[in-house]
Amino acid sequence: SQQGEEDPQALSIQEGENATMNCSYKTSINNLQWYRQNSGRGLVHLILIRSNEREKHSGRLRVTLDTSKKSSSLLITASRAADTASYFCATAGNTPLVFGKGTRLSVIA
Amino acid sequence: NAGVMQNPRHLVRRRGQEARLRCSPMKGHSHVYWYRQLPEEGLKFMVYLQKENIIDESGMPKERFSAEFPKEGPSILRIQQVVRGDSAAYFCASSLRGLGNYEQYFGPGTRLTVT
């Protein structure tokens, strides 16, 4: 299975701190995507990184991809209370997206 | 420019009844995906459809579940003879192009409760 697995399962930080979440997967991929889900809502796409890319930025988000280690990380800098949510990585090969179980991030004001 | 729409948002069914979930993709998107999410879990892929065609239904149970995406109208996920284990949130997503090569836009989900 190419399912991504996020680590840690839960993370609690103070507002202003950085949050780092990791994702590991098992098979080769075309791209890896990160999504956010606020409680009880649908997922929101954050960033897509292709297999030939190593790092990508979007605002306060920084994503890295290491295909040799089959891992990715999502860094949220200067976190805000509004960043409180679950974050999922999803891997894409020649199949539909496969999601991990997510990291639940709590940012305390 | 409306996003992905799903209805109903909440659906309560008794065991043995049928549940019908609807999804209207974003304008211009012809690729639709259905996912199921249990509490505290990630999303599990169920089925991928393109207009009038089922492309991949590998994640959908073979019995009681069916999906369609007609030429006109929304995509429908149908669950016949529901059981308590079908209680979950069902999300629909759409994309401009297929498979996982492009970002997917998600609807707000339908929360199905089977009593």
Short mmCIF file of C-alpha atoms in Angstrom, two decimals:
data_model
loop_
_atom_site.label_atom_id
_atom_site.label_comp_id
_atom_site.label_asym_id
_atom_site.label_seq_id
_atom_site.Cartn_x
_atom_site.Cartn_y
_atom_site.Cartn_z
CA SER A 1 0.00 0.00 0.00
CA GLN A 2 1.23 3.50 -0.69
CA GLN A 3 -0.74 4.89 2.25
CA GLY A 4 0.89 7.84 3.96
CA GLU A 5 1.29 7.80 7.69
CA GLU A 6 1.54 11.05 9.56
CA ASP A 7 3.60 11.60 12.64
CA PRO A 8 2.87 12.71 15.30
CA GLN A 9 -0.77 11.74 15.65
CA ALA A 10 -1.38 14.82 17.77
CA LEU A 11 0.58 18.01 18.36
CA SER A 12 -0.09 20.87 20.74
CA ILE A 13 1.89 24.12 20.53
CA GLN A 14 1.69 27.74 21.60
CA GLU A 15 0.67 30.44 19.18
CA GLY A 16 3.71 31.83 17.39
CA GLU A 17 5.65 28.56 17.51
CA ASN A 18 6.41 26.45 14.46
CA ALA A 19 4.64 23.14 13.84
CA THR A 20 6.24 20.27 11.99
CA MET A 21 4.36 17.23 10.78
CA ASN A 22 5.85 14.27 9.00
CA CYS A 23 4.51 11.79 6.50
CA SER A 24 5.98 8.47 5.45
CA TYR A 25 4.80 6.25 2.62
CA LYS A 26 5.73 2.93 1.13
CA THR A 27 5.68 2.91 -2.66
CA SER A 28 6.78 5.20 -5.47
CA ILE A 29 4.60 8.23 -6.09
CA ASN A 30 3.89 10.88 -8.72
CA ASN A 31 3.18 13.53 -6.15
CA LEU A 32 2.32 14.09 -2.51
CA GLN A 33 -0.33 16.47 -1.30
CA TRP A 34 -1.17 18.01 2.06
CA TYR A 35 -4.72 18.83 3.12
CA ARG A 36 -6.25 20.48 6.17
CA GLN A 37 -9.55 19.56 7.74
CA ASN A 38 -11.29 21.70 10.30
CA SER A 39 -13.52 19.81 12.68
CA GLY A 40 -16.61 18.52 10.97
CA ARG A 41 -15.78 20.00 7.59
CA GLY A 42 -14.42 18.98 4.22
CA LEU A 43 -10.74 18.94 3.34
CA VAL A 44 -8.94 21.95 1.97
CA HIS A 45 -5.99 21.46 -0.35
CA LEU A 46 -2.83 23.14 0.95
CA ILE A 47 0.03 22.20 -1.32
CA LEU A 48 1.11 19.65 -3.92
CA ILE A 49 4.73 18.63 -4.36
CA ARG A 50 5.75 16.50 -7.32
CA SER A 51 8.19 13.64 -7.09
CA ASN A 52 10.93 15.62 -8.86
CA GLU A 53 10.66 18.51 -6.41
CA ARG A 54 12.43 18.68 -3.05
CA GLU A 55 10.88 21.71 -1.41
CA LYS A 56 7.92 23.98 -1.92
CA HIS A 57 6.62 27.07 -0.14
CA SER A 58 3.20 28.63 0.14
CA GLY A 59 2.84 31.53 2.56
CA ARG A 60 3.66 30.20 6.04
CA LEU A 61 3.79 26.61 4.76
CA ARG A 62 6.93 24.79 3.76
CA VAL A 63 6.83 21.25 2.42
CA THR A 64 9.79 19.01 1.78
CA LEU A 65 9.90 15.70 -0.04
CA ASP A 66 12.62 13.07 0.19
CA THR A 67 11.80 10.30 -2.25
CA SER A 68 14.83 8.26 -1.21
CA LYS A 69 13.44 8.05 2.32
CA LYS A 70 9.84 8.05 1.15
CA SER A 71 8.98 10.86 3.50
CA SER A 72 7.65 14.39 3.51
CA SER A 73 7.33 17.11 6.10
CA LEU A 74 4.96 20.02 6.49
CA LEU A 75 6.19 23.03 8.44
CA ILE A 76 3.81 25.75 9.54
CA THR A 77 5.70 28.80 10.74
CA ALA A 78 4.46 31.37 13.25
CA SER A 79 1.36 29.32 14.01
CA ARG A 80 -1.98 30.89 14.81
CA ALA A 81 -4.99 29.64 16.71
CA ALA A 82 -6.80 29.42 13.36
CA ASP A 83 -4.30 26.76 12.25
CA THR A 84 -5.91 24.34 14.70
CA ALA A 85 -7.09 21.47 12.51
CA SER A 86 -6.21 17.99 11.31
CA TYR A 87 -3.58 17.76 8.62
CA PHE A 88 -3.43 14.89 6.16
CA CYS A 89 -0.88 13.84 3.62
CA ALA A 90 -2.10 12.06 0.51
CA THR A 91 0.03 10.17 -1.95
CA ALA A 92 -0.69 9.83 -5.65
CA GLY A 93 0.67 7.19 -7.96
CA ASN A 94 -1.28 5.94 -10.95
CA THR A 95 -4.21 5.49 -8.61
CA PRO A 96 -6.53 7.83 -6.76
CA LEU A 97 -5.26 9.63 -3.69
CA VAL A 98 -4.48 7.57 -0.61
CA PHE A 99 -4.77 9.47 2.68
CA GLY A 100 -3.05 8.91 5.99
CA LYS A 101 -4.82 9.14 9.33
CA GLY A 102 -3.69 12.69 9.95
CA THR A 103 -2.03 14.82 12.59
CA ARG A 104 -4.32 16.75 14.91
CA LEU A 105 -2.74 20.14 15.55
CA SER A 106 -3.86 22.32 18.42
CA VAL A 107 -2.52 25.86 18.59
CA ILE A 108 -3.09 27.44 21.95
CA ALA A 109 -3.51 31.20 22.10
CA ASN B 1 -18.14 30.22 -8.65
CA ALA B 2 -19.66 27.63 -6.36
CA GLY B 3 -17.45 24.94 -4.92
CA VAL B 4 -18.29 21.28 -4.59
CA MET B 5 -21.78 20.88 -3.19
CA GLN B 6 -23.13 17.91 -1.32
CA ASN B 7 -26.57 17.23 -0.01
CA PRO B 8 -27.97 16.43 2.31
CA ARG B 9 -25.47 17.54 4.95
CA HIS B 10 -26.97 15.20 7.50
CA LEU B 11 -28.93 12.06 6.81
CA VAL B 12 -30.53 9.70 9.30
CA ARG B 13 -31.68 6.30 8.15
CA ARG B 14 -33.01 3.23 9.94
CA ARG B 15 -31.34 -0.09 9.34
CA GLY B 16 -32.53 -1.59 6.09
CA GLN B 17 -33.42 1.70 4.41
CA GLU B 18 -31.66 3.24 1.43
CA ALA B 19 -29.35 6.23 1.62
CA ARG B 20 -28.82 8.44 -1.38
CA LEU B 21 -26.04 11.01 -1.30
CA ARG B 22 -25.60 13.69 -3.95
CA CYS B 23 -22.57 15.58 -5.14
CA SER B 24 -22.31 18.42 -7.63
CA PRO B 25 -18.69 18.98 -8.69
CA MET B 26 -17.08 22.32 -9.27
CA LYS B 27 -17.98 23.95 -12.54
CA GLY B 28 -15.85 22.56 -15.32
CA HIS B 29 -14.75 19.48 -13.36
CA SER B 30 -15.65 16.14 -14.85
CA HIS B 31 -13.75 13.92 -12.39
CA VAL B 32 -15.51 12.99 -9.16
CA TYR B 33 -14.30 10.95 -6.20
CA TRP B 34 -16.14 9.60 -3.17
CA TYR B 35 -14.48 8.99 0.18
CA ARG B 36 -15.66 7.68 3.53
CA GLN B 37 -14.34 8.92 6.85
CA LEU B 38 -14.84 7.30 10.21
CA PRO B 39 -14.30 9.33 13.41
CA GLU B 40 -10.62 10.03 14.12
CA GLU B 41 -9.64 8.36 10.85
CA GLY B 42 -8.37 9.52 7.49
CA LEU B 43 -10.36 9.38 4.31
CA LYS B 44 -10.78 6.05 2.56
CA PHE B 45 -11.17 6.12 -1.19
CA MET B 46 -14.34 4.49 -2.46
CA VAL B 47 -14.90 5.25 -6.11
CA TYR B 48 -13.68 7.47 -8.94
CA LEU B 49 -16.03 8.48 -11.73
CA GLN B 50 -15.87 10.50 -14.87
CA LYS B 51 -18.99 11.59 -16.70
CA GLU B 52 -21.12 8.46 -17.27
CA ASN B 53 -18.21 6.14 -16.44
CA ILE B 54 -16.89 4.41 -13.34
CA ILE B 55 -13.12 4.53 -13.62
CA ASP B 56 -12.09 2.89 -10.36
CA GLU B 57 -14.39 1.36 -7.77
CA SER B 58 -11.75 -0.64 -5.94
CA GLY B 59 -12.56 0.97 -2.60
CA MET B 60 -16.27 0.44 -2.71
CA PRO B 61 -17.90 -2.60 -1.06
CA LYS B 62 -19.20 -4.94 -3.72
CA GLU B 63 -22.62 -5.30 -2.14
CA ARG B 64 -25.17 -2.63 -1.30
CA PHE B 65 -23.04 0.28 -2.59
CA SER B 66 -23.29 1.83 -6.03
CA ALA B 67 -22.31 5.12 -7.62
CA GLU B 68 -23.14 6.97 -10.78
CA PHE B 69 -22.29 10.23 -12.49
CA PRO B 70 -24.83 10.79 -15.25
CA LYS B 71 -24.38 13.05 -18.23
CA GLU B 72 -26.74 15.53 -16.62
CA GLY B 73 -27.09 16.11 -12.90
CA PRO B 74 -25.09 15.32 -9.80
CA SER B 75 -23.11 12.25 -8.92
CA ILE B 76 -25.03 9.88 -6.65
CA LEU B 77 -23.68 7.47 -4.06
CA ARG B 78 -26.34 4.96 -3.14
CA ILE B 79 -26.24 2.65 -0.15
CA GLN B 80 -28.97 0.04 -0.04
CA GLN B 81 -30.15 -1.73 3.10
CA VAL B 82 -27.98 0.37 5.37
CA VAL B 83 -26.42 -1.11 8.49
CA ARG B 84 -25.01 0.62 11.56
CA GLY B 85 -21.48 0.20 10.24
CA ASP B 86 -22.33 2.49 7.34
CA SER B 87 -22.54 5.43 9.74
CA ALA B 88 -19.76 7.79 8.69
CA ALA B 89 -19.04 11.03 6.92
CA TYR B 90 -19.04 10.70 3.14
CA PHE B 91 -17.06 13.25 1.19
CA CYS B 92 -17.11 13.99 -2.46
CA ALA B 93 -14.27 15.69 -4.31
CA SER B 94 -13.76 16.85 -7.85
CA SER B 95 -10.77 17.71 -9.99
CA LEU B 96 -10.09 19.25 -13.33
CA ARG B 97 -8.07 16.27 -14.50
CA GLY B 98 -7.96 12.73 -13.34
CA LEU B 99 -6.40 10.43 -10.82
CA GLY B 100 -4.21 11.99 -8.16
CA ASN B 101 -2.11 14.19 -10.35
CA TYR B 102 -4.05 17.33 -9.56
CA GLU B 103 -5.49 18.88 -6.46
CA GLN B 104 -8.93 17.82 -5.44
CA TYR B 105 -11.64 20.13 -4.18
CA PHE B 106 -13.81 18.71 -1.44
CA GLY B 107 -17.40 19.21 -0.54
CA PRO B 108 -18.60 19.71 3.05
CA GLY B 109 -19.60 16.07 3.38
CA THR B 110 -22.74 14.16 4.24
CA ARG B 111 -22.93 12.72 7.72
CA LEU B 112 -24.89 9.50 7.62
CA THR B 113 -26.28 8.11 10.85
CA VAL B 114 -27.90 4.70 10.81
CA THR B 115 -30.15 4.01 13.77
#
